[in-house]
Amino acid sequence: MKRYTSILRMSRLYAPTLKEDPSDADIVSAKLLTRAGMIRKEASGLFTFMPLGMRVLHKIQDIVREEMDSHGGQEILMPFVQSADLWRQSGRWGVYGDEMLRLNDRHDNEFCLGPTHEEVVTDLVKNELRSYKDCPKNLYQIQLKFRDERRPRFGLLRSREFVMKDAYSFDVSEEGLDVSYAQMRDAYINMFSRMGLNYRIVAADSGEIGGSGSEEFMVLAEAGESDLVYCSCGYASDVEIASASPLPTEYQVDEMSKVATPGVHTIAELAEFLSIPESSCVKAFSGKDADGQIWVLFVPGHYEVNELKASRVAKGFEPLTDEEMVNAGLVKGSMGPVGLPVGVKVAADESLRSIARWVVGANEDGFHYVGAKQAEDFTVDAWADLCVTQPGEACPCCGKPLESARGIEVGQIFKLGTKYSAAMEAKFMDEDGVEKPFVMGCYGVGVSRTLAAAVEQCNDEYGIVWPAAIAPAHVCVIPLSTKPDEVTEAAEALAGQLAEAGLEVCIDDRNERAGVKFNDADLIGWPVQVTVGKRGLKEGTVEVKNRATGEKVSVALDQVQAAVEAVLA
Ligand code: ATP
Ligand code: MG
């Protein structure tokens, strides 16, 4: 629990705090970490960790390292600068894109700053892990990465240079990989739980990278870039991937009629015009697949089409531009399945299967059909899950209503398979004497992003509220005196006792007013503050404040350690 043994003195600490938010900080964590003197921005996406920020970074790294080591990982450190040749072997030199910062040495050899290390680590084991008997192996490092992000923003959440823990496992079979993957999953669960973070594990779409399975660890916070739905039963998913079970409302009519709907172009307008709920209308969305085939997709009116899901039906799905719609003979704002141009394919959300008659566009500006009947008036080429999942829908695991949240991806675990080992000819000799490529997994934690994610999740109007496990120190002792007297003396003695007892202690021994000390203590976010004042001392007491709850209690001098530990527990 304890990393730092010596008492931190605010009088000497390099942690210039700011009263105002820095003008270029676009998110709470960037504002608070800068104001608390923990980080400084050097340039776009480039940050310095100052002493307090460094302490938190170390705490996080310690937890990551312990869990990696106890789950089969072995720490290494690979070069940050990587040779282009390795990337040519894997075939990624040409495809990685502008996120990779490339450079040449004095001999004109090509290099890049490592955005990730699959190539280096595969090369590392290539000629030395030779037999099935040598596996499994799991190698990891905690190191800087550089990605020349198109839009560095949100402080440490999306920077260009950042600290990552990246691990790579080497197995001889898919079954072996399953075991390695499960071990890493356990390690990650322990890590983020120990850090005191509220997180969810979601299935990731691993389609593009060609792996067979992947999950992301998401810290729940408003600032997150991912939209999640989750349930108390443990189910969680990105809304893009979660299977929706929308409930359309059938509008009962006996036959189809064509209705003039002048000026109606949206579902909201249609619902209002017909005085029916949006869930009784059917929404249309047009696109094309990779072969140029035109598709019109239908979902219940109160839902949106999810393009990722659409691309499972229509591979490479892309929405049509207005011009493409005109060229395809489609009428924006009035599309429907009846009377579509020849050759256009129709897909519809599963939930519409049970809705016999639809209220839907008539492929003619200013007209809609009410009661268009499936099988009689139109047919559907493909039924599929097409909707963006919404909170309130039934959980696919247990049926309870789903809740929604935003998530910050702090880690991802990945079954890579043989993609890199096959390309780079990293092979072992199997039991049957046959050479086979290693079956690999890779596992990343955004260490510096996790630090910022913790602040996003744990803050209030006064500043940061660090979870005890990753706080820069456990307790700050605040003497309400500026010159040496019995108050500073008692505070020093108390700080010494607390440190002796195994706590990480800071003492605000600056020549500052009480208000300044209190504000800084709240801003920096020590989990516990112990205030030593003249009046209390007369009665032998000090005040112990719980930063998270704001609760203050008067405690006898010999009870302080117990009171501090009670807050930390
Ligand atoms: P994102 O989708 O957010 O760009 P990614 O999926 O490309 O991230 P990975 O390759 O999975 O990232 O990297 C592992 C971890 O590194 C991520 O889970 C994330 O926590 C962290 N990370 C990735 N990019 C950045 C960045 N620009 N700044 C800070 N941390 C990052
Ligand atoms: Mg990722």
Coordinates of C-alpha atoms and ligand atoms in Angstrom, one line a residue:
M1 CA 0.0 0.0 0.0
K2 CA 2.9 2.3 0.7
R3 CA 5.2 3.5 -2.0
Y4 CA 6.6 6.7 -0.6
T5 CA 8.3 6.7 2.8
S6 CA 9.6 10.2 3.2
I7 CA 7.2 13.0 4.2
L8 CA 6.2 15.3 1.3
R9 CA 6.8 19.0 2.2
M10 CA 4.6 21.5 0.4
S11 CA 7.2 24.2 1.1
R12 CA 9.6 22.4 -1.2
L13 CA 7.3 20.7 -3.6
Y14 CA 7.2 21.8 -7.2
A15 CA 3.4 21.9 -7.7
P16 CA 2.4 25.4 -8.7
T17 CA -1.3 25.5 -8.4
L18 CA -3.5 27.8 -10.5
K19 CA -6.7 29.6 -9.4
E20 CA -8.1 29.8 -12.9
D21 CA -8.7 27.1 -15.5
P22 CA -6.1 27.1 -18.2
S23 CA -7.7 28.5 -21.4
D24 CA -6.6 25.6 -23.6
A25 CA -7.8 22.8 -21.4
D26 CA -11.0 21.3 -23.0
I27 CA -12.0 18.8 -20.3
V28 CA -12.3 18.5 -16.5
S29 CA -9.3 16.3 -16.0
A30 CA -7.0 18.5 -18.1
K31 CA -8.2 21.5 -16.2
L32 CA -7.9 20.0 -12.7
L33 CA -4.6 18.2 -13.3
T34 CA -3.1 21.4 -14.6
R35 CA -4.5 23.6 -11.9
A36 CA -3.3 21.1 -9.2
G37 CA 0.2 21.4 -10.6
M38 CA 0.3 17.8 -11.6
I39 CA 0.9 18.1 -15.4
R40 CA 1.9 20.9 -17.8
K41 CA 1.2 21.0 -21.5
E42 CA 4.4 21.4 -23.6
A43 CA 2.8 21.4 -27.0
S44 CA -0.3 19.9 -28.6
G45 CA -0.7 16.3 -27.2
L46 CA 2.6 16.5 -25.3
F47 CA 2.7 16.8 -21.5
T48 CA 5.2 16.9 -18.6
F49 CA 4.3 15.0 -15.5
M50 CA 5.3 17.1 -12.5
P51 CA 6.1 15.6 -9.1
L52 CA 2.5 15.0 -7.9
G53 CA 1.4 13.7 -11.3
M54 CA 4.4 11.5 -11.4
R55 CA 3.5 10.0 -8.0
V56 CA 0.1 9.1 -9.3
L57 CA 1.5 7.7 -12.5
H58 CA 3.9 5.5 -10.4
K59 CA 1.0 4.3 -8.2
I60 CA -0.9 3.2 -11.3
Q61 CA 2.1 1.5 -12.8
D62 CA 2.8 -0.3 -9.6
I63 CA -0.7 -1.8 -9.6
V64 CA -0.4 -2.7 -13.3
R65 CA 3.0 -4.3 -12.8
E66 CA 1.9 -6.4 -9.7
E67 CA -1.1 -7.7 -11.5
M68 CA 0.9 -8.5 -14.7
D69 CA 3.6 -10.3 -12.7
S70 CA 1.1 -12.3 -10.8
H71 CA -0.7 -13.4 -14.0
G72 CA 2.2 -14.8 -15.9
G73 CA 3.7 -11.6 -17.3
Q74 CA 7.4 -10.9 -17.5
E75 CA 8.5 -7.3 -17.8
I76 CA 10.9 -6.2 -20.6
L77 CA 11.7 -2.8 -22.2
M78 CA 11.8 -2.6 -26.0
P79 CA 13.2 0.3 -28.0
F80 CA 10.9 3.3 -28.5
V81 CA 12.4 3.9 -31.9
Q82 CA 11.7 1.1 -34.3
S83 CA 13.2 0.1 -37.6
A84 CA 11.0 0.4 -40.8
D85 CA 12.2 -3.1 -41.9
L86 CA 10.2 -4.8 -39.1
W87 CA 7.1 -3.0 -40.2
R88 CA 7.7 -4.0 -43.8
Q89 CA 7.9 -7.6 -42.7
S90 CA 4.5 -7.4 -41.1
G91 CA 3.2 -5.5 -44.1
R92 CA 2.1 -2.5 -41.9
W93 CA 4.7 0.1 -43.0
G94 CA 2.6 1.1 -45.9
V95 CA -0.8 0.9 -44.2
Y96 CA -0.4 2.3 -40.7
G97 CA -1.0 5.8 -41.9
D98 CA -0.3 9.3 -40.6
E99 CA -0.5 8.4 -36.9
M100 CA 3.0 6.9 -37.3
L101 CA 5.7 9.5 -36.9
R102 CA 8.5 8.4 -39.3
L103 CA 12.1 9.6 -39.3
N104 CA 15.5 8.8 -40.8
D105 CA 18.9 8.4 -39.1
R106 CA 22.1 9.9 -40.3
H107 CA 22.6 7.0 -42.7
D108 CA 19.2 7.6 -44.1
N109 CA 17.8 4.4 -42.6
E110 CA 14.1 4.6 -41.9
F111 CA 12.6 4.5 -38.5
C112 CA 9.4 5.3 -36.7
L113 CA 8.5 6.2 -33.1
G114 CA 6.7 3.2 -31.7
P115 CA 2.9 3.5 -31.8
T116 CA 2.6 -0.1 -30.7
H117 CA 5.1 -3.0 -30.4
E118 CA 3.7 -6.2 -32.1
E119 CA 6.5 -6.1 -34.7
V120 CA 9.4 -5.7 -32.3
V121 CA 8.1 -8.3 -29.8
T122 CA 7.4 -10.8 -32.6
D123 CA 11.0 -10.2 -33.9
L124 CA 12.3 -10.7 -30.4
V125 CA 11.0 -14.2 -30.0
K126 CA 11.3 -15.2 -33.6
N127 CA 14.5 -17.1 -33.5
E128 CA 14.6 -17.9 -29.8
L129 CA 11.3 -19.4 -28.8
R130 CA 11.7 -22.5 -30.8
S131 CA 9.7 -25.4 -29.3
Y132 CA 6.2 -25.9 -28.1
K133 CA 7.8 -26.7 -24.8
D134 CA 8.9 -23.0 -24.6
C135 CA 5.3 -21.8 -24.5
P136 CA 3.3 -20.0 -23.2
K137 CA 5.2 -16.8 -22.8
N138 CA 3.8 -13.4 -21.9
L139 CA 6.1 -10.4 -22.3
Y140 CA 5.1 -6.9 -21.3
Q141 CA 6.5 -3.4 -20.9
I142 CA 5.4 0.0 -19.6
Q143 CA 6.6 2.6 -22.0
L144 CA 5.9 5.7 -24.0
K145 CA 4.0 5.4 -27.2
F146 CA 3.8 8.0 -29.9
R147 CA 0.7 8.4 -32.1
D148 CA 0.4 11.5 -34.2
E149 CA -3.3 11.7 -33.5
R150 CA -5.2 13.8 -36.0
R151 CA -6.8 15.7 -33.2
P152 CA -4.9 15.5 -29.9
R153 CA -7.4 16.7 -27.3
F154 CA -8.9 16.0 -23.9
G155 CA -5.5 16.3 -22.2
L156 CA -4.1 13.0 -21.3
L157 CA -7.1 11.1 -22.7
R158 CA -6.0 11.6 -26.3
S159 CA -2.4 12.8 -26.4
R160 CA 0.3 12.1 -28.9
E161 CA 2.9 10.8 -26.5
F162 CA 1.4 8.6 -23.8
V163 CA 2.4 5.9 -21.4
M164 CA 1.0 2.4 -22.2
K165 CA 1.4 -1.0 -20.7
D166 CA 1.5 -3.4 -23.6
A167 CA 1.7 -7.1 -23.3
Y168 CA 2.0 -9.9 -25.8
S169 CA 1.4 -13.6 -25.3
F170 CA 2.7 -16.5 -27.4
D171 CA 0.9 -19.8 -27.4
V172 CA 1.0 -22.9 -29.5
S173 CA -2.7 -23.3 -30.0
E174 CA -6.0 -21.4 -29.9
E175 CA -6.8 -23.2 -26.6
G176 CA -3.5 -22.0 -25.2
L177 CA -4.4 -18.4 -26.3
D178 CA -7.8 -18.7 -24.6
V179 CA -6.0 -19.5 -21.3
S180 CA -3.5 -16.6 -21.7
Y181 CA -6.4 -14.2 -22.6
A182 CA -8.4 -15.3 -19.6
Q183 CA -5.4 -14.7 -17.4
M184 CA -5.0 -11.2 -18.7
R185 CA -8.7 -10.5 -18.3
D186 CA -8.4 -11.4 -14.7
A187 CA -5.3 -9.2 -14.3
Y188 CA -7.2 -6.3 -15.8
I189 CA -10.3 -6.8 -13.5
N190 CA -8.0 -6.8 -10.5
M191 CA -6.0 -3.7 -11.7
F192 CA -9.0 -1.5 -12.3
S193 CA -10.8 -2.7 -9.2
R194 CA -7.8 -2.0 -7.1
M195 CA -7.5 1.5 -8.5
G196 CA -11.0 2.1 -7.2
L197 CA -12.5 2.8 -10.6
N198 CA -16.1 2.2 -11.7
Y199 CA -15.6 0.4 -15.0
R200 CA -17.3 -2.1 -17.4
I201 CA -16.0 -4.7 -19.7
V202 CA -17.5 -4.5 -23.2
A203 CA -17.1 -6.7 -26.2
A204 CA -15.2 -4.9 -28.9
D205 CA -15.7 -5.1 -32.6
S206 CA -12.5 -6.8 -33.8
G207 CA -13.5 -7.2 -37.4
E208 CA -11.0 -4.9 -39.0
I209 CA -7.9 -6.2 -37.3
G210 CA -8.8 -9.8 -38.0
G211 CA -8.6 -11.2 -34.5
S212 CA -11.0 -13.7 -33.1
G213 CA -12.0 -11.8 -29.9
S214 CA -11.5 -8.6 -28.1
E215 CA -12.8 -6.8 -25.1
E216 CA -12.4 -3.2 -23.9
F217 CA -12.3 -1.9 -20.3
M218 CA -14.3 1.3 -20.0
V219 CA -14.2 3.7 -17.1
L220 CA -17.6 5.2 -16.8
A221 CA -17.5 9.0 -17.1
E222 CA -19.3 11.7 -19.0
A223 CA -16.2 12.6 -21.0
G224 CA -16.0 9.2 -22.5
E225 CA -16.0 8.9 -26.3
S226 CA -18.0 5.6 -26.3
D227 CA -21.7 5.2 -25.7
L228 CA -22.5 2.2 -23.6
V229 CA -25.5 0.4 -22.3
Y230 CA -25.1 -1.8 -19.2
C231 CA -27.2 -3.8 -16.8
S232 CA -26.9 -4.6 -13.1
C233 CA -26.4 -8.3 -14.1
G234 CA -22.9 -7.4 -15.4
Y235 CA -23.8 -7.2 -19.1
A236 CA -22.3 -4.1 -20.9
S237 CA -21.8 -3.2 -24.5
D238 CA -21.1 -0.4 -26.9
V239 CA -24.4 0.8 -28.2
E240 CA -23.0 0.1 -31.7
I241 CA -22.7 -3.6 -30.9
A242 CA -25.3 -4.3 -28.3
S243 CA -28.2 -6.3 -29.8
A244 CA -31.3 -4.1 -29.7
S245 CA -34.8 -5.4 -29.0
P246 CA -36.9 -2.3 -30.0
L247 CA -40.6 -2.5 -29.6
P248 CA -42.4 -0.8 -32.6
T249 CA -46.1 0.0 -32.1
E250 CA -48.4 -1.4 -34.7
Y251 CA -50.9 1.1 -36.2
Q252 CA -54.0 -0.9 -36.9
V253 CA -55.5 -0.4 -40.4
D254 CA -57.2 -2.8 -42.7
E255 CA -55.8 -1.7 -46.0
M256 CA -53.1 0.3 -47.5
S257 CA -53.8 3.9 -48.4
K258 CA -51.7 6.6 -49.9
V259 CA -51.8 9.8 -47.9
A260 CA -50.7 13.3 -49.1
T261 CA -48.2 14.6 -46.5
P262 CA -47.2 18.0 -47.8
G263 CA -43.9 19.3 -46.3
V264 CA -43.4 16.1 -44.2
H265 CA -39.8 14.9 -44.4
T266 CA -38.9 13.6 -41.0
I267 CA -40.4 10.9 -38.7
A268 CA -41.2 13.6 -36.1
E269 CA -43.2 15.5 -38.8
L270 CA -44.9 12.4 -40.0
A271 CA -46.0 11.3 -36.5
E272 CA -47.3 14.7 -35.8
F273 CA -49.1 15.0 -39.1
L274 CA -50.9 11.6 -38.6
S275 CA -51.3 12.1 -34.9
I276 CA -49.6 8.7 -34.1
P277 CA -46.5 7.9 -32.1
E278 CA -43.1 7.9 -33.8
S279 CA -42.8 4.2 -32.9
S280 CA -45.7 3.5 -35.2
C281 CA -43.8 4.9 -38.2
V282 CA -41.0 3.1 -40.1
K283 CA -37.8 5.0 -40.7
A284 CA -35.8 4.6 -43.9
F285 CA -32.0 5.0 -44.4
S286 CA -30.2 4.5 -47.7
G287 CA -26.6 3.4 -48.4
K288 CA -24.5 1.3 -50.6
D289 CA -22.2 -1.7 -50.0
A290 CA -18.7 -2.2 -51.1
D291 CA -19.9 -3.5 -54.5
G292 CA -22.0 -0.4 -55.1
Q293 CA -25.3 -2.2 -54.5
I294 CA -27.9 0.2 -53.3
W295 CA -29.7 -0.7 -50.0
V296 CA -32.6 0.9 -48.2
L297 CA -32.8 -0.1 -44.5
F298 CA -35.9 0.2 -42.3
V299 CA -36.0 0.5 -38.6
P300 CA -38.8 1.6 -36.1
G301 CA -39.4 5.3 -36.3
H302 CA -38.1 6.0 -32.8
Y303 CA -34.7 4.3 -33.5
E304 CA -31.6 5.2 -35.5
V305 CA -29.8 2.9 -38.0
N306 CA -26.4 1.7 -36.7
E307 CA -24.0 1.8 -39.6
L308 CA -21.7 -0.8 -38.1
K309 CA -24.6 -3.2 -37.8
A310 CA -25.7 -2.3 -41.3
S311 CA -22.3 -3.3 -42.7
R312 CA -22.8 -6.8 -41.4
V313 CA -25.7 -7.1 -43.8
A314 CA -24.3 -4.9 -46.6
K315 CA -20.5 -5.3 -46.4
G316 CA -18.7 -2.0 -46.4
F317 CA -22.0 -0.1 -45.9
E318 CA -21.8 3.7 -46.5
P319 CA -24.7 6.1 -46.4
L320 CA -25.6 7.7 -49.7
T321 CA -24.9 11.4 -50.3
D322 CA -27.9 13.5 -51.4
E323 CA -26.6 13.4 -55.0
E324 CA -26.2 9.6 -54.9
M325 CA -29.8 9.3 -53.7
V326 CA -31.1 11.4 -56.6
N327 CA -29.0 9.3 -59.0
A328 CA -30.4 6.1 -57.6
G329 CA -33.9 7.4 -58.0
L330 CA -34.5 7.7 -54.2
V331 CA -36.7 10.4 -52.7
K332 CA -35.1 11.8 -49.5
G333 CA -37.7 12.2 -46.7
S334 CA -40.2 9.8 -48.4
M335 CA -38.5 6.5 -48.9
G336 CA -40.5 3.3 -48.5
P337 CA -40.4 -0.3 -49.5
V338 CA -43.3 0.0 -52.0
G339 CA -42.3 1.0 -55.5
L340 CA -38.6 1.3 -55.0
P341 CA -36.4 1.6 -58.1
V342 CA -35.6 -1.8 -59.6
G343 CA -32.5 -3.4 -58.2
V344 CA -32.5 -1.6 -54.8
K345 CA -32.3 -4.1 -52.0
V346 CA -34.3 -3.9 -48.8
A347 CA -33.2 -4.8 -45.3
A348 CA -35.3 -4.3 -42.1
D349 CA -34.8 -4.6 -38.4
E350 CA -35.9 -7.8 -36.8
S351 CA -38.4 -6.0 -34.7
L352 CA -40.4 -5.0 -37.8
R353 CA -41.0 -8.6 -38.7
S354 CA -44.1 -8.8 -36.5
I355 CA -45.5 -5.5 -37.8
A356 CA -47.7 -6.5 -40.7
R357 CA -48.6 -3.1 -42.0
W358 CA -46.2 -0.2 -42.1
V359 CA -46.6 3.6 -42.0
V360 CA -43.8 4.5 -44.4
G361 CA -42.7 6.7 -47.3
A362 CA -44.2 6.3 -50.7
N363 CA -41.1 7.1 -52.8
E364 CA -42.8 10.3 -53.9
D365 CA -42.2 13.7 -52.3
G366 CA -45.1 14.7 -50.1
F367 CA -46.7 11.2 -49.9
H368 CA -46.6 8.3 -47.5
Y369 CA -48.3 5.0 -47.3
V370 CA -50.3 4.1 -44.3
G371 CA -50.7 0.3 -43.9
A372 CA -48.3 -1.0 -46.5
K373 CA -48.5 -4.8 -46.0
Q374 CA -45.6 -7.1 -45.8
A375 CA -45.5 -9.9 -48.5
E376 CA -48.4 -8.3 -50.4
D377 CA -47.3 -4.8 -51.0
F378 CA -43.6 -5.3 -50.6
T379 CA -40.9 -7.8 -49.6
V380 CA -37.8 -7.6 -47.4
D381 CA -34.5 -9.1 -48.7
A382 CA -32.8 -9.3 -45.4
W383 CA -33.9 -9.2 -41.7
A384 CA -31.2 -8.2 -39.2
D385 CA -30.4 -6.3 -36.0
L386 CA -29.9 -2.8 -37.4
C387 CA -30.8 -0.3 -34.6
V388 CA -28.6 1.7 -32.3
T389 CA -29.5 0.2 -28.9
Q390 CA -31.1 2.6 -26.4
P391 CA -31.4 2.7 -22.6
G392 CA -34.5 1.1 -21.3
E393 CA -34.5 -1.8 -23.7
A394 CA -34.4 -5.3 -22.3
C395 CA -31.0 -6.6 -21.3
P396 CA -30.2 -9.5 -23.7
C397 CA -28.8 -11.5 -20.8
C398 CA -31.5 -11.0 -18.1
G399 CA -34.3 -8.8 -19.5
K400 CA -34.0 -6.0 -17.0
P401 CA -34.0 -2.5 -18.6
L402 CA -30.6 -1.4 -19.8
E403 CA -29.0 1.8 -18.4
S404 CA -26.7 4.0 -20.4
A405 CA -23.4 5.7 -19.7
R406 CA -20.4 7.0 -21.5
G407 CA -17.1 5.2 -21.3
I408 CA -13.4 6.0 -21.5
E409 CA -11.4 3.1 -23.0
V410 CA -8.6 2.5 -20.5
G411 CA -7.6 -1.0 -21.7
Q412 CA -8.1 -3.5 -24.5
I413 CA -7.4 -7.2 -24.6
F414 CA -7.1 -8.9 -28.0
K415 CA -6.8 -12.4 -29.5
L416 CA -4.5 -11.7 -32.4
G417 CA -4.1 -15.3 -33.7
T418 CA -1.3 -15.8 -36.2
K419 CA -1.5 -12.5 -38.1
Y420 CA 1.9 -11.2 -37.1
S421 CA 3.7 -14.5 -36.4
A422 CA 2.7 -15.8 -39.9
A423 CA 3.6 -12.6 -41.7
M424 CA 7.0 -12.4 -39.9
E425 CA 7.6 -16.1 -39.9
A426 CA 7.8 -16.5 -36.1
K427 CA 7.4 -20.2 -35.8
F428 CA 7.9 -23.0 -33.3
M429 CA 8.3 -26.8 -33.7
D430 CA 5.2 -28.5 -32.5
E431 CA 4.9 -31.9 -30.8
D432 CA 4.3 -33.5 -34.2
G433 CA 7.5 -32.1 -35.6
V434 CA 5.6 -29.5 -37.8
E435 CA 6.6 -25.8 -37.8
K436 CA 3.7 -23.5 -36.9
P437 CA 3.3 -19.8 -36.3
F438 CA 2.7 -18.7 -32.7
V439 CA -0.8 -18.0 -31.7
M440 CA -0.6 -14.5 -30.2
G441 CA -2.6 -12.2 -28.0
C442 CA -2.0 -8.5 -27.2
Y443 CA -3.1 -6.6 -24.2
G444 CA -2.9 -2.8 -23.7
V445 CA -3.5 -0.4 -20.8
G446 CA -3.5 3.3 -21.4
V447 CA -1.6 4.1 -18.2
S448 CA -1.6 7.9 -18.6
R449 CA -5.1 7.8 -19.9
T450 CA -6.2 5.9 -16.8
L451 CA -4.8 8.7 -14.6
A452 CA -7.0 11.2 -16.4
A453 CA -10.0 8.9 -16.5
A454 CA -9.7 8.6 -12.7
V455 CA -10.0 12.4 -12.5
E456 CA -12.9 12.4 -14.9
Q457 CA -14.7 10.0 -12.7
C458 CA -13.6 11.3 -9.3
N459 CA -13.9 15.1 -9.0
D460 CA -16.2 17.8 -7.6
E461 CA -16.5 21.5 -7.7
Y462 CA -13.4 21.9 -5.4
G463 CA -11.0 19.7 -7.3
I464 CA -9.8 16.1 -7.6
V465 CA -11.0 13.3 -5.3
W466 CA -8.4 10.6 -5.7
P467 CA -9.2 7.0 -4.9
A468 CA -6.9 6.2 -2.0
A469 CA -5.0 3.5 -4.0
I470 CA -3.7 6.0 -6.5
A471 CA -3.6 9.2 -4.6
P472 CA -0.2 11.1 -4.6
A473 CA -0.3 10.6 -0.8
H474 CA -2.9 9.3 1.7
V475 CA -3.1 12.2 4.1
C476 CA -2.2 15.9 4.2
V477 CA -1.4 17.4 7.6
I478 CA -2.3 21.1 7.6
P479 CA -1.0 23.3 10.5
L480 CA -3.0 26.5 10.9
S481 CA 0.1 28.5 11.6
T482 CA 2.6 30.2 9.5
K483 CA 5.5 30.6 12.0
P484 CA 7.1 28.0 14.1
D485 CA 5.1 27.5 17.3
E486 CA 3.3 24.8 19.2
V487 CA 0.9 24.2 16.3
T488 CA 3.6 23.5 13.7
E489 CA 5.4 21.4 16.3
A490 CA 2.4 19.3 16.9
A491 CA 1.7 19.0 13.2
E492 CA 5.3 17.9 12.5
A493 CA 5.1 15.3 15.3
L494 CA 1.8 14.0 14.0
A495 CA 3.1 13.8 10.4
G496 CA 6.0 11.8 11.6
Q497 CA 3.8 9.4 13.6
L498 CA 1.5 8.8 10.6
A499 CA 4.4 8.2 8.3
E500 CA 5.9 5.8 10.9
A501 CA 2.6 4.0 11.0
G502 CA 2.9 3.2 7.3
L503 CA 0.9 6.0 5.7
E504 CA 2.0 8.3 2.9
V505 CA 2.1 11.8 4.4
C506 CA 2.2 15.3 3.1
I507 CA 2.6 18.3 5.3
D508 CA 1.5 21.8 4.2
D509 CA 4.4 23.6 6.0
R510 CA 4.1 26.7 3.7
N511 CA 3.9 30.2 5.0
E512 CA 0.4 30.5 3.7
R513 CA -3.0 31.5 5.0
A514 CA -5.4 28.7 6.1
G515 CA -7.7 29.4 3.1
V516 CA -5.0 28.9 0.6
K517 CA -3.9 25.6 2.2
F518 CA -7.5 24.3 2.4
N519 CA -8.2 25.2 -1.3
D520 CA -5.0 23.6 -2.5
A521 CA -5.7 20.5 -0.4
D522 CA -9.1 20.1 -1.9
L523 CA -7.8 20.9 -5.4
I524 CA -5.0 18.3 -5.2
G525 CA -7.4 15.8 -3.7
W526 CA -5.5 14.1 -0.8
P527 CA -8.1 11.5 0.4
V528 CA -7.7 12.8 4.0
Q529 CA -6.9 16.2 5.5
V530 CA -5.8 16.6 9.1
T531 CA -6.0 20.1 10.3
V532 CA -4.0 21.1 13.4
G533 CA -5.1 24.4 15.1
K534 CA -4.5 26.2 18.3
R535 CA -7.9 25.8 19.8
G536 CA -8.2 22.1 19.1
L537 CA -4.7 21.5 20.5
K538 CA -5.7 23.0 23.8
E539 CA -8.2 20.2 24.1
G540 CA -5.9 17.6 22.5
T541 CA -7.8 17.3 19.3
V542 CA -7.3 17.9 15.5
E543 CA -9.8 17.9 12.7
V544 CA -9.9 14.9 10.2
K545 CA -11.7 15.6 6.9
N546 CA -12.8 13.0 4.4
R547 CA -12.2 14.6 1.0
A548 CA -14.8 12.4 -0.8
T549 CA -17.7 13.0 1.6
G550 CA -16.6 16.4 3.0
E551 CA -17.3 15.0 6.5
K552 CA -15.1 16.6 9.3
V553 CA -14.7 15.1 12.7
S554 CA -12.8 16.2 15.7
V555 CA -10.4 13.5 16.8
A556 CA -8.2 13.1 19.9
L557 CA -4.5 13.2 19.0
D558 CA -3.9 9.5 19.8
Q559 CA -6.8 8.5 17.6
V560 CA -5.7 10.2 14.4
Q561 CA -4.1 7.2 12.8
A562 CA -7.2 5.1 13.3
A563 CA -9.4 7.9 12.0
V564 CA -7.3 8.4 8.9
E565 CA -7.2 4.6 8.2
A566 CA -11.0 4.5 8.6
V567 CA -11.4 7.0 5.8
L568 CA -9.0 5.2 3.5
A569 CA -10.6 1.8 4.1
Ligands
ATP1 P1 -8.6 4.8 -29.2 O1 -9.6 3.9 -29.9 O2 -9.0 5.5 -28.0 O3 -7.8 5.6 -30.2 P2 -7.0 2.5 -29.5 O4 -8.0 1.4 -29.5 O5 -6.4 2.9 -30.8 O6 -7.5 3.8 -28.7 P3 -5.1 0.6 -28.4 O7 -4.2 0.4 -29.6 O8 -6.0 -0.4 -28.0 O9 -5.8 2.1 -28.5 O10 -4.1 1.0 -27.2 C1 -4.2 0.5 -25.9 C2 -4.6 1.6 -24.9 O11 -3.8 2.7 -25.1 C3 -6.0 2.1 -25.2 O12 -7.0 1.3 -24.5 C4 -6.0 3.5 -24.5 O13 -6.3 3.4 -23.1 C5 -4.5 3.9 -24.7 N1 -4.4 4.9 -25.8 C6 -4.6 4.8 -27.1 N2 -4.4 5.9 -27.8 C7 -4.2 6.9 -26.8 C8 -3.9 8.3 -26.9 N3 -3.8 8.9 -28.0 N4 -3.6 8.9 -25.7 C9 -3.7 8.3 -24.5 N5 -3.9 6.9 -24.4 C10 -4.2 6.2 -25.5
MG2 MG -8.3 0.0 -28.3

